[in-house]
Amino acid sequence: ANAENIAIAKSFVGGLTADGGTEMIPPLREALVDDTPSDAKRLRQVVFITDGAIGNEQELFATLSKNRGRSRVFMVGIGSAPNSFLMTRAAELGRGTFTFIGDAGQVASRMQELFAKIGQPVVTGLKAEIAGSNAQLTPGSLPDLYRGEPVLMMAEATGLKGTMRVTGSIGYTPWEVNLPVAAAAQGKGISKLWAHRKIA
């Protein structure tokens, strides 16, 4: 993101004309092309912004699942037209977040908040498993952890046992925490939340 490349990007965007419908799949597929898929030193983030209604949900989900690679996809919907279900699910599949901006006057402030957040991930490459248990975890691919925003994961099992092991990286330093599952606090309504996420 040097000065020359930023100038090229601004010139390109400045020459665009917005008309017609919202064609989401071709630009998304193009944005997910990764010339350096083995680069572990940098985080690859894609921010997709739209103010239009988007259809063909299943094709979008399939494109994300197949082509995501190491990219994190952050969805931004502006106004009342964007499909909130689609944007939320796309962000989940892309291991990112969905930002809804209802008022065009909030675009600058909300986008600054988003870029400040994604510019400083706390823990990246999150993975979780419950050793000694037959638990099924969802989602299978966890998003990165950002300051002030929780990572939500659910597990279904026949009994509470074993140890939950969560790993990731803080910068270039490996990070790990082990939690005894039997010591977890009881909660109500978790089965319904699990079912909703499993169906999704």
JSON list of C-alpha atoms in Angstrom, two decimals:
[
{"chain": "A", "resi": 1, "resn": "ALA", "atom": "CA", "xyz": [0.00, 0.00, 0.00]},
{"chain": "A", "resi": 2, "resn": "ASN", "atom": "CA", "xyz": [2.63, 2.51, -1.05]},
{"chain": "A", "resi": 3, "resn": "ALA", "atom": "CA", "xyz": [1.85, 5.99, -2.41]},
{"chain": "A", "resi": 4, "resn": "GLU", "atom": "CA", "xyz": [2.06, 4.87, -6.06]},
{"chain": "A", "resi": 5, "resn": "ASN", "atom": "CA", "xyz": [-0.36, 1.96, -5.62]},
{"chain": "A", "resi": 6, "resn": "ILE", "atom": "CA", "xyz": [-2.79, 4.08, -3.59]},
{"chain": "A", "resi": 7, "resn": "ALA", "atom": "CA", "xyz": [-2.79, 6.68, -6.39]},
{"chain": "A", "resi": 8, "resn": "ILE", "atom": "CA", "xyz": [-3.48, 3.94, -8.97]},
{"chain": "A", "resi": 9, "resn": "ALA", "atom": "CA", "xyz": [-6.38, 2.63, -6.85]},
{"chain": "A", "resi": 10, "resn": "LYS", "atom": "CA", "xyz": [-7.88, 6.12, -6.39]},
{"chain": "A", "resi": 11, "resn": "SER", "atom": "CA", "xyz": [-7.62, 6.80, -10.11]},
{"chain": "A", "resi": 12, "resn": "PHE", "atom": "CA", "xyz": [-9.33, 3.50, -10.93]},
{"chain": "A", "resi": 13, "resn": "VAL", "atom": "CA", "xyz": [-12.18, 4.07, -8.46]},
{"chain": "A", "resi": 14, "resn": "GLY", "atom": "CA", "xyz": [-12.55, 7.67, -9.62]},
{"chain": "A", "resi": 15, "resn": "GLY", "atom": "CA", "xyz": [-13.15, 6.44, -13.16]},
{"chain": "A", "resi": 16, "resn": "LEU", "atom": "CA", "xyz": [-15.93, 4.02, -12.22]},
{"chain": "A", "resi": 17, "resn": "THR", "atom": "CA", "xyz": [-19.57, 4.69, -13.13]},
{"chain": "A", "resi": 18, "resn": "ALA", "atom": "CA", "xyz": [-22.21, 3.05, -10.96]},
{"chain": "A", "resi": 19, "resn": "ASP", "atom": "CA", "xyz": [-25.23, 1.94, -12.95]},
{"chain": "A", "resi": 20, "resn": "GLY", "atom": "CA", "xyz": [-27.22, -1.20, -13.73]},
{"chain": "A", "resi": 21, "resn": "GLY", "atom": "CA", "xyz": [-27.62, -4.05, -11.24]},
{"chain": "A", "resi": 22, "resn": "THR", "atom": "CA", "xyz": [-25.39, -5.42, -8.52]},
{"chain": "A", "resi": 23, "resn": "GLU", "atom": "CA", "xyz": [-23.10, -8.09, -9.96]},
{"chain": "A", "resi": 24, "resn": "MET", "atom": "CA", "xyz": [-21.38, -9.53, -6.93]},
{"chain": "A", "resi": 25, "resn": "ILE", "atom": "CA", "xyz": [-19.85, -12.85, -7.96]},
{"chain": "A", "resi": 26, "resn": "PRO", "atom": "CA", "xyz": [-17.31, -11.73, -10.63]},
{"chain": "A", "resi": 27, "resn": "PRO", "atom": "CA", "xyz": [-15.68, -8.99, -8.51]},
{"chain": "A", "resi": 28, "resn": "LEU", "atom": "CA", "xyz": [-15.68, -11.22, -5.43]},
{"chain": "A", "resi": 29, "resn": "ARG", "atom": "CA", "xyz": [-14.01, -14.05, -7.36]},
{"chain": "A", "resi": 30, "resn": "GLU", "atom": "CA", "xyz": [-11.43, -11.56, -8.68]},
{"chain": "A", "resi": 31, "resn": "ALA", "atom": "CA", "xyz": [-10.74, -10.14, -5.21]},
{"chain": "A", "resi": 32, "resn": "LEU", "atom": "CA", "xyz": [-10.11, -13.62, -3.81]},
{"chain": "A", "resi": 33, "resn": "VAL", "atom": "CA", "xyz": [-7.32, -14.37, -6.32]},
{"chain": "A", "resi": 34, "resn": "ASP", "atom": "CA", "xyz": [-4.20, -14.68, -4.15]},
{"chain": "A", "resi": 35, "resn": "ASP", "atom": "CA", "xyz": [-0.81, -14.44, -5.86]},
{"chain": "A", "resi": 36, "resn": "THR", "atom": "CA", "xyz": [1.03, -15.40, -2.65]},
{"chain": "A", "resi": 37, "resn": "PRO", "atom": "CA", "xyz": [-1.10, -18.07, -0.93]},
{"chain": "A", "resi": 38, "resn": "SER", "atom": "CA", "xyz": [1.78, -19.30, 1.25]},
{"chain": "A", "resi": 39, "resn": "ASP", "atom": "CA", "xyz": [2.58, -15.84, 2.70]},
{"chain": "A", "resi": 40, "resn": "ALA", "atom": "CA", "xyz": [2.26, -16.34, 6.47]},
{"chain": "A", "resi": 41, "resn": "LYS", "atom": "CA", "xyz": [3.72, -12.94, 7.42]},
{"chain": "A", "resi": 42, "resn": "ARG", "atom": "CA", "xyz": [0.81, -10.82, 6.25]},
{"chain": "A", "resi": 43, "resn": "LEU", "atom": "CA", "xyz": [-2.94, -11.07, 6.77]},
{"chain": "A", "resi": 44, "resn": "ARG", "atom": "CA", "xyz": [-4.96, -10.92, 3.54]},
{"chain": "A", "resi": 45, "resn": "GLN", "atom": "CA", "xyz": [-8.19, -8.97, 4.03]},
{"chain": "A", "resi": 46, "resn": "VAL", "atom": "CA", "xyz": [-10.93, -8.24, 1.51]},
{"chain": "A", "resi": 47, "resn": "VAL", "atom": "CA", "xyz": [-13.55, -5.56, 2.25]},
{"chain": "A", "resi": 48, "resn": "PHE", "atom": "CA", "xyz": [-16.67, -5.87, 0.09]},
{"chain": "A", "resi": 49, "resn": "ILE", "atom": "CA", "xyz": [-18.95, -2.81, 0.12]},
{"chain": "A", "resi": 50, "resn": "THR", "atom": "CA", "xyz": [-22.39, -2.65, -1.51]},
{"chain": "A", "resi": 51, "resn": "ASP", "atom": "CA", "xyz": [-25.56, -0.56, -1.38]},
{"chain": "A", "resi": 52, "resn": "GLY", "atom": "CA", "xyz": [-27.49, -2.88, -3.69]},
{"chain": "A", "resi": 53, "resn": "ALA", "atom": "CA", "xyz": [-29.82, -5.83, -3.30]},
{"chain": "A", "resi": 54, "resn": "ILE", "atom": "CA", "xyz": [-27.97, -9.08, -3.91]},
{"chain": "A", "resi": 55, "resn": "GLY", "atom": "CA", "xyz": [-29.50, -12.31, -5.11]},
{"chain": "A", "resi": 56, "resn": "ASN", "atom": "CA", "xyz": [-28.07, -15.77, -6.00]},
{"chain": "A", "resi": 57, "resn": "GLU", "atom": "CA", "xyz": [-27.15, -16.46, -2.38]},
{"chain": "A", "resi": 58, "resn": "GLN", "atom": "CA", "xyz": [-26.02, -20.07, -2.87]},
{"chain": "A", "resi": 59, "resn": "GLU", "atom": "CA", "xyz": [-23.66, -19.14, -5.72]},
{"chain": "A", "resi": 60, "resn": "LEU", "atom": "CA", "xyz": [-22.09, -16.46, -3.53]},
{"chain": "A", "resi": 61, "resn": "PHE", "atom": "CA", "xyz": [-21.65, -18.87, -0.60]},
{"chain": "A", "resi": 62, "resn": "ALA", "atom": "CA", "xyz": [-20.14, -21.51, -2.90]},
{"chain": "A", "resi": 63, "resn": "THR", "atom": "CA", "xyz": [-17.72, -18.95, -4.39]},
{"chain": "A", "resi": 64, "resn": "LEU", "atom": "CA", "xyz": [-16.59, -17.89, -0.93]},
{"chain": "A", "resi": 65, "resn": "SER", "atom": "CA", "xyz": [-16.18, -21.44, 0.35]},
{"chain": "A", "resi": 66, "resn": "LYS", "atom": "CA", "xyz": [-14.25, -22.59, -2.72]},
{"chain": "A", "resi": 67, "resn": "ASN", "atom": "CA", "xyz": [-12.01, -19.55, -3.30]},
{"chain": "A", "resi": 68, "resn": "ARG", "atom": "CA", "xyz": [-11.51, -17.98, 0.14]},
{"chain": "A", "resi": 69, "resn": "GLY", "atom": "CA", "xyz": [-8.08, -19.50, 0.78]},
{"chain": "A", "resi": 70, "resn": "ARG", "atom": "CA", "xyz": [-6.28, -17.49, 3.46]},
{"chain": "A", "resi": 71, "resn": "SER", "atom": "CA", "xyz": [-8.35, -14.33, 2.85]},
{"chain": "A", "resi": 72, "resn": "ARG", "atom": "CA", "xyz": [-10.63, -12.76, 5.44]},
{"chain": "A", "resi": 73, "resn": "VAL", "atom": "CA", "xyz": [-13.75, -11.23, 3.88]},
{"chain": "A", "resi": 74, "resn": "PHE", "atom": "CA", "xyz": [-15.47, -8.28, 5.56]},
{"chain": "A", "resi": 75, "resn": "MET", "atom": "CA", "xyz": [-18.92, -7.38, 4.25]},
{"chain": "A", "resi": 76, "resn": "VAL", "atom": "CA", "xyz": [-20.29, -3.82, 4.42]},
{"chain": "A", "resi": 77, "resn": "GLY", "atom": "CA", "xyz": [-23.93, -3.08, 3.54]},
{"chain": "A", "resi": 78, "resn": "ILE", "atom": "CA", "xyz": [-25.09, 0.52, 3.10]},
{"chain": "A", "resi": 79, "resn": "GLY", "atom": "CA", "xyz": [-28.77, 1.54, 3.16]},
{"chain": "A", "resi": 80, "resn": "SER", "atom": "CA", "xyz": [-31.84, -0.67, 3.24]},
{"chain": "A", "resi": 81, "resn": "ALA", "atom": "CA", "xyz": [-31.27, -2.68, 0.04]},
{"chain": "A", "resi": 82, "resn": "PRO", "atom": "CA", "xyz": [-28.53, -5.19, 1.03]},
{"chain": "A", "resi": 83, "resn": "ASN", "atom": "CA", "xyz": [-29.66, -8.65, 2.14]},
{"chain": "A", "resi": 84, "resn": "SER", "atom": "CA", "xyz": [-28.67, -8.85, 5.84]},
{"chain": "A", "resi": 85, "resn": "PHE", "atom": "CA", "xyz": [-28.87, -12.66, 5.97]},
{"chain": "A", "resi": 86, "resn": "LEU", "atom": "CA", "xyz": [-26.64, -13.01, 2.93]},
{"chain": "A", "resi": 87, "resn": "MET", "atom": "CA", "xyz": [-24.11, -10.44, 4.18]},
{"chain": "A", "resi": 88, "resn": "THR", "atom": "CA", "xyz": [-23.95, -11.99, 7.67]},
{"chain": "A", "resi": 89, "resn": "ARG", "atom": "CA", "xyz": [-23.51, -15.52, 6.33]},
{"chain": "A", "resi": 90, "resn": "ALA", "atom": "CA", "xyz": [-20.95, -14.38, 3.73]},
{"chain": "A", "resi": 91, "resn": "ALA", "atom": "CA", "xyz": [-18.91, -12.69, 6.45]},
{"chain": "A", "resi": 92, "resn": "GLU", "atom": "CA", "xyz": [-19.05, -15.86, 8.55]},
{"chain": "A", "resi": 93, "resn": "LEU", "atom": "CA", "xyz": [-17.90, -18.02, 5.63]},
{"chain": "A", "resi": 94, "resn": "GLY", "atom": "CA", "xyz": [-15.19, -15.44, 4.93]},
{"chain": "A", "resi": 95, "resn": "ARG", "atom": "CA", "xyz": [-14.00, -15.47, 8.57]},
{"chain": "A", "resi": 96, "resn": "GLY", "atom": "CA", "xyz": [-14.75, -11.74, 8.77]},
{"chain": "A", "resi": 97, "resn": "THR", "atom": "CA", "xyz": [-17.56, -9.50, 10.03]},
{"chain": "A", "resi": 98, "resn": "PHE", "atom": "CA", "xyz": [-20.64, -7.76, 8.64]},
{"chain": "A", "resi": 99, "resn": "THR", "atom": "CA", "xyz": [-21.01, -4.02, 9.14]},
{"chain": "A", "resi": 100, "resn": "PHE", "atom": "CA", "xyz": [-24.45, -2.51, 8.50]},
{"chain": "A", "resi": 101, "resn": "ILE", "atom": "CA", "xyz": [-24.61, 1.23, 7.79]},
{"chain": "A", "resi": 102, "resn": "GLY", "atom": "CA", "xyz": [-28.22, 2.42, 7.68]},
{"chain": "A", "resi": 103, "resn": "ASP", "atom": "CA", "xyz": [-27.53, 6.11, 7.11]},
{"chain": "A", "resi": 104, "resn": "ALA", "atom": "CA", "xyz": [-25.22, 7.34, 4.34]},
{"chain": "A", "resi": 105, "resn": "GLY", "atom": "CA", "xyz": [-24.07, 10.09, 6.71]},
{"chain": "A", "resi": 106, "resn": "GLN", "atom": "CA", "xyz": [-22.45, 7.43, 8.92]},
{"chain": "A", "resi": 107, "resn": "VAL", "atom": "CA", "xyz": [-20.29, 5.90, 6.17]},
{"chain": "A", "resi": 108, "resn": "ALA", "atom": "CA", "xyz": [-17.06, 7.75, 6.99]},
{"chain": "A", "resi": 109, "resn": "SER", "atom": "CA", "xyz": [-17.19, 7.15, 10.76]},
{"chain": "A", "resi": 110, "resn": "ARG", "atom": "CA", "xyz": [-18.29, 3.50, 10.52]},
{"chain": "A", "resi": 111, "resn": "MET", "atom": "CA", "xyz": [-15.65, 2.69, 7.89]},
{"chain": "A", "resi": 112, "resn": "GLN", "atom": "CA", "xyz": [-12.95, 4.33, 10.03]},
{"chain": "A", "resi": 113, "resn": "GLU", "atom": "CA", "xyz": [-14.06, 2.11, 12.94]},
{"chain": "A", "resi": 114, "resn": "LEU", "atom": "CA", "xyz": [-13.93, -0.98, 10.72]},
{"chain": "A", "resi": 115, "resn": "PHE", "atom": "CA", "xyz": [-10.46, -0.23, 9.34]},
{"chain": "A", "resi": 116, "resn": "ALA", "atom": "CA", "xyz": [-9.12, 0.61, 12.81]},
{"chain": "A", "resi": 117, "resn": "LYS", "atom": "CA", "xyz": [-10.42, -2.75, 14.04]},
{"chain": "A", "resi": 118, "resn": "ILE", "atom": "CA", "xyz": [-9.21, -4.96, 11.20]},
{"chain": "A", "resi": 119, "resn": "GLY", "atom": "CA", "xyz": [-5.84, -3.21, 11.19]},
{"chain": "A", "resi": 120, "resn": "GLN", "atom": "CA", "xyz": [-5.10, -4.61, 14.66]},
{"chain": "A", "resi": 121, "resn": "PRO", "atom": "CA", "xyz": [-6.22, -8.23, 15.07]},
{"chain": "A", "resi": 122, "resn": "VAL", "atom": "CA", "xyz": [-5.47, -9.53, 18.57]},
{"chain": "A", "resi": 123, "resn": "VAL", "atom": "CA", "xyz": [-5.23, -13.26, 17.75]},
{"chain": "A", "resi": 124, "resn": "THR", "atom": "CA", "xyz": [-5.09, -14.71, 14.23]},
{"chain": "A", "resi": 125, "resn": "GLY", "atom": "CA", "xyz": [-5.32, -18.26, 12.92]},
{"chain": "A", "resi": 126, "resn": "LEU", "atom": "CA", "xyz": [-7.69, -19.39, 15.68]},
{"chain": "A", "resi": 127, "resn": "LYS", "atom": "CA", "xyz": [-8.36, -23.12, 15.96]},
{"chain": "A", "resi": 128, "resn": "ALA", "atom": "CA", "xyz": [-10.24, -25.05, 18.62]},
{"chain": "A", "resi": 129, "resn": "GLU", "atom": "CA", "xyz": [-10.71, -28.69, 19.55]},
{"chain": "A", "resi": 130, "resn": "ILE", "atom": "CA", "xyz": [-12.06, -30.59, 22.53]},
{"chain": "A", "resi": 131, "resn": "ALA", "atom": "CA", "xyz": [-9.67, -33.43, 23.32]},
{"chain": "A", "resi": 132, "resn": "GLY", "atom": "CA", "xyz": [-11.21, -36.47, 25.00]},
{"chain": "A", "resi": 133, "resn": "SER", "atom": "CA", "xyz": [-14.71, -35.70, 23.74]},
{"chain": "A", "resi": 134, "resn": "ASN", "atom": "CA", "xyz": [-16.93, -36.51, 20.78]},
{"chain": "A", "resi": 135, "resn": "ALA", "atom": "CA", "xyz": [-18.04, -32.86, 20.54]},
{"chain": "A", "resi": 136, "resn": "GLN", "atom": "CA", "xyz": [-18.90, -31.34, 17.18]},
{"chain": "A", "resi": 137, "resn": "LEU", "atom": "CA", "xyz": [-17.78, -27.72, 16.90]},
{"chain": "A", "resi": 138, "resn": "THR", "atom": "CA", "xyz": [-19.34, -25.02, 14.73]},
{"chain": "A", "resi": 139, "resn": "PRO", "atom": "CA", "xyz": [-18.23, -23.01, 12.82]},
{"chain": "A", "resi": 140, "resn": "GLY", "atom": "CA", "xyz": [-15.44, -25.21, 11.47]},
{"chain": "A", "resi": 141, "resn": "SER", "atom": "CA", "xyz": [-13.26, -22.21, 10.52]},
{"chain": "A", "resi": 142, "resn": "LEU", "atom": "CA", "xyz": [-12.98, -19.56, 13.22]},
{"chain": "A", "resi": 143, "resn": "PRO", "atom": "CA", "xyz": [-12.56, -15.85, 12.44]},
{"chain": "A", "resi": 144, "resn": "ASP", "atom": "CA", "xyz": [-9.70, -13.84, 13.87]},
{"chain": "A", "resi": 145, "resn": "LEU", "atom": "CA", "xyz": [-10.16, -12.23, 17.28]},
{"chain": "A", "resi": 146, "resn": "TYR", "atom": "CA", "xyz": [-10.44, -8.43, 17.30]},
{"chain": "A", "resi": 147, "resn": "ARG", "atom": "CA", "xyz": [-10.42, -6.11, 20.29]},
{"chain": "A", "resi": 148, "resn": "GLY", "atom": "CA", "xyz": [-13.92, -5.52, 21.64]},
{"chain": "A", "resi": 149, "resn": "GLU", "atom": "CA", "xyz": [-15.54, -8.23, 19.51]},
{"chain": "A", "resi": 150, "resn": "PRO", "atom": "CA", "xyz": [-16.08, -11.80, 20.75]},
{"chain": "A", "resi": 151, "resn": "VAL", "atom": "CA", "xyz": [-15.56, -14.98, 18.77]},
{"chain": "A", "resi": 152, "resn": "LEU", "atom": "CA", "xyz": [-18.61, -17.23, 19.18]},
{"chain": "A", "resi": 153, "resn": "MET", "atom": "CA", "xyz": [-18.29, -20.99, 18.78]},
{"chain": "A", "resi": 154, "resn": "MET", "atom": "CA", "xyz": [-20.63, -23.77, 19.83]},
{"chain": "A", "resi": 155, "resn": "ALA", "atom": "CA", "xyz": [-20.21, -27.47, 20.50]},
{"chain": "A", "resi": 156, "resn": "GLU", "atom": "CA", "xyz": [-22.64, -30.37, 20.74]},
{"chain": "A", "resi": 157, "resn": "ALA", "atom": "CA", "xyz": [-21.70, -33.43, 22.77]},
{"chain": "A", "resi": 158, "resn": "THR", "atom": "CA", "xyz": [-23.33, -36.23, 24.74]},
{"chain": "A", "resi": 159, "resn": "GLY", "atom": "CA", "xyz": [-21.53, -35.18, 27.93]},
{"chain": "A", "resi": 160, "resn": "LEU", "atom": "CA", "xyz": [-19.26, -32.49, 29.33]},
{"chain": "A", "resi": 161, "resn": "LYS", "atom": "CA", "xyz": [-15.74, -33.88, 29.49]},
{"chain": "A", "resi": 162, "resn": "GLY", "atom": "CA", "xyz": [-12.26, -33.39, 28.13]},
{"chain": "A", "resi": 163, "resn": "THR", "atom": "CA", "xyz": [-10.22, -30.24, 27.57]},
{"chain": "A", "resi": 164, "resn": "MET", "atom": "CA", "xyz": [-10.87, -27.45, 25.09]},
{"chain": "A", "resi": 165, "resn": "ARG", "atom": "CA", "xyz": [-7.64, -26.39, 23.41]},
{"chain": "A", "resi": 166, "resn": "VAL", "atom": "CA", "xyz": [-7.66, -23.03, 21.63]},
{"chain": "A", "resi": 167, "resn": "THR", "atom": "CA", "xyz": [-4.60, -22.03, 19.60]},
{"chain": "A", "resi": 168, "resn": "GLY", "atom": "CA", "xyz": [-3.61, -19.09, 17.42]},
{"chain": "A", "resi": 169, "resn": "SER", "atom": "CA", "xyz": [-0.95, -16.45, 16.95]},
{"chain": "A", "resi": 170, "resn": "ILE", "atom": "CA", "xyz": [-0.40, -13.07, 18.57]},
{"chain": "A", "resi": 171, "resn": "GLY", "atom": "CA", "xyz": [1.73, -11.35, 15.95]},
{"chain": "A", "resi": 172, "resn": "TYR", "atom": "CA", "xyz": [4.33, -13.99, 15.14]},
{"chain": "A", "resi": 173, "resn": "THR", "atom": "CA", "xyz": [4.15, -15.59, 18.61]},
{"chain": "A", "resi": 174, "resn": "PRO", "atom": "CA", "xyz": [2.18, -18.85, 19.02]},
{"chain": "A", "resi": 175, "resn": "TRP", "atom": "CA", "xyz": [-0.62, -18.62, 21.62]},
{"chain": "A", "resi": 176, "resn": "GLU", "atom": "CA", "xyz": [-2.51, -21.42, 23.37]},
{"chain": "A", "resi": 177, "resn": "VAL", "atom": "CA", "xyz": [-5.02, -21.84, 26.18]},
{"chain": "A", "resi": 178, "resn": "ASN", "atom": "CA", "xyz": [-6.48, -25.05, 27.64]},
{"chain": "A", "resi": 179, "resn": "LEU", "atom": "CA", "xyz": [-9.85, -25.04, 29.40]},
{"chain": "A", "resi": 180, "resn": "PRO", "atom": "CA", "xyz": [-11.38, -27.95, 31.36]},
{"chain": "A", "resi": 181, "resn": "VAL", "atom": "CA", "xyz": [-14.81, -28.46, 29.81]},
{"chain": "A", "resi": 182, "resn": "ALA", "atom": "CA", "xyz": [-16.28, -29.95, 33.01]},
{"chain": "A", "resi": 183, "resn": "ALA", "atom": "CA", "xyz": [-15.68, -26.61, 34.77]},
{"chain": "A", "resi": 184, "resn": "ALA", "atom": "CA", "xyz": [-17.89, -24.69, 32.30]},
{"chain": "A", "resi": 185, "resn": "ALA", "atom": "CA", "xyz": [-20.85, -22.77, 33.70]},
{"chain": "A", "resi": 186, "resn": "GLN", "atom": "CA", "xyz": [-24.37, -24.02, 32.98]},
{"chain": "A", "resi": 187, "resn": "GLY", "atom": "CA", "xyz": [-26.43, -22.02, 30.49]},
{"chain": "A", "resi": 188, "resn": "LYS", "atom": "CA", "xyz": [-29.97, -22.08, 29.10]},
{"chain": "A", "resi": 189, "resn": "GLY", "atom": "CA", "xyz": [-30.98, -21.84, 25.45]},
{"chain": "A", "resi": 190, "resn": "ILE", "atom": "CA", "xyz": [-27.63, -23.03, 24.10]},
{"chain": "A", "resi": 191, "resn": "SER", "atom": "CA", "xyz": [-29.24, -26.01, 22.36]},
{"chain": "A", "resi": 192, "resn": "LYS", "atom": "CA", "xyz": [-31.46, -23.68, 20.30]},
{"chain": "A", "resi": 193, "resn": "LEU", "atom": "CA", "xyz": [-28.50, -21.50, 19.34]},
{"chain": "A", "resi": 194, "resn": "TRP", "atom": "CA", "xyz": [-26.57, -24.63, 18.33]},
{"chain": "A", "resi": 195, "resn": "ALA", "atom": "CA", "xyz": [-29.49, -25.83, 16.20]},
{"chain": "A", "resi": 196, "resn": "HIS", "atom": "CA", "xyz": [-29.82, -22.46, 14.43]},
{"chain": "A", "resi": 197, "resn": "ARG", "atom": "CA", "xyz": [-26.09, -22.38, 13.62]},
{"chain": "A", "resi": 198, "resn": "LYS", "atom": "CA", "xyz": [-26.01, -26.04, 12.55]},
{"chain": "A", "resi": 199, "resn": "ILE", "atom": "CA", "xyz": [-28.91, -25.50, 10.16]},
{"chain": "A", "resi": 200, "resn": "ALA", "atom": "CA", "xyz": [-27.24, -22.34, 8.81]}
]
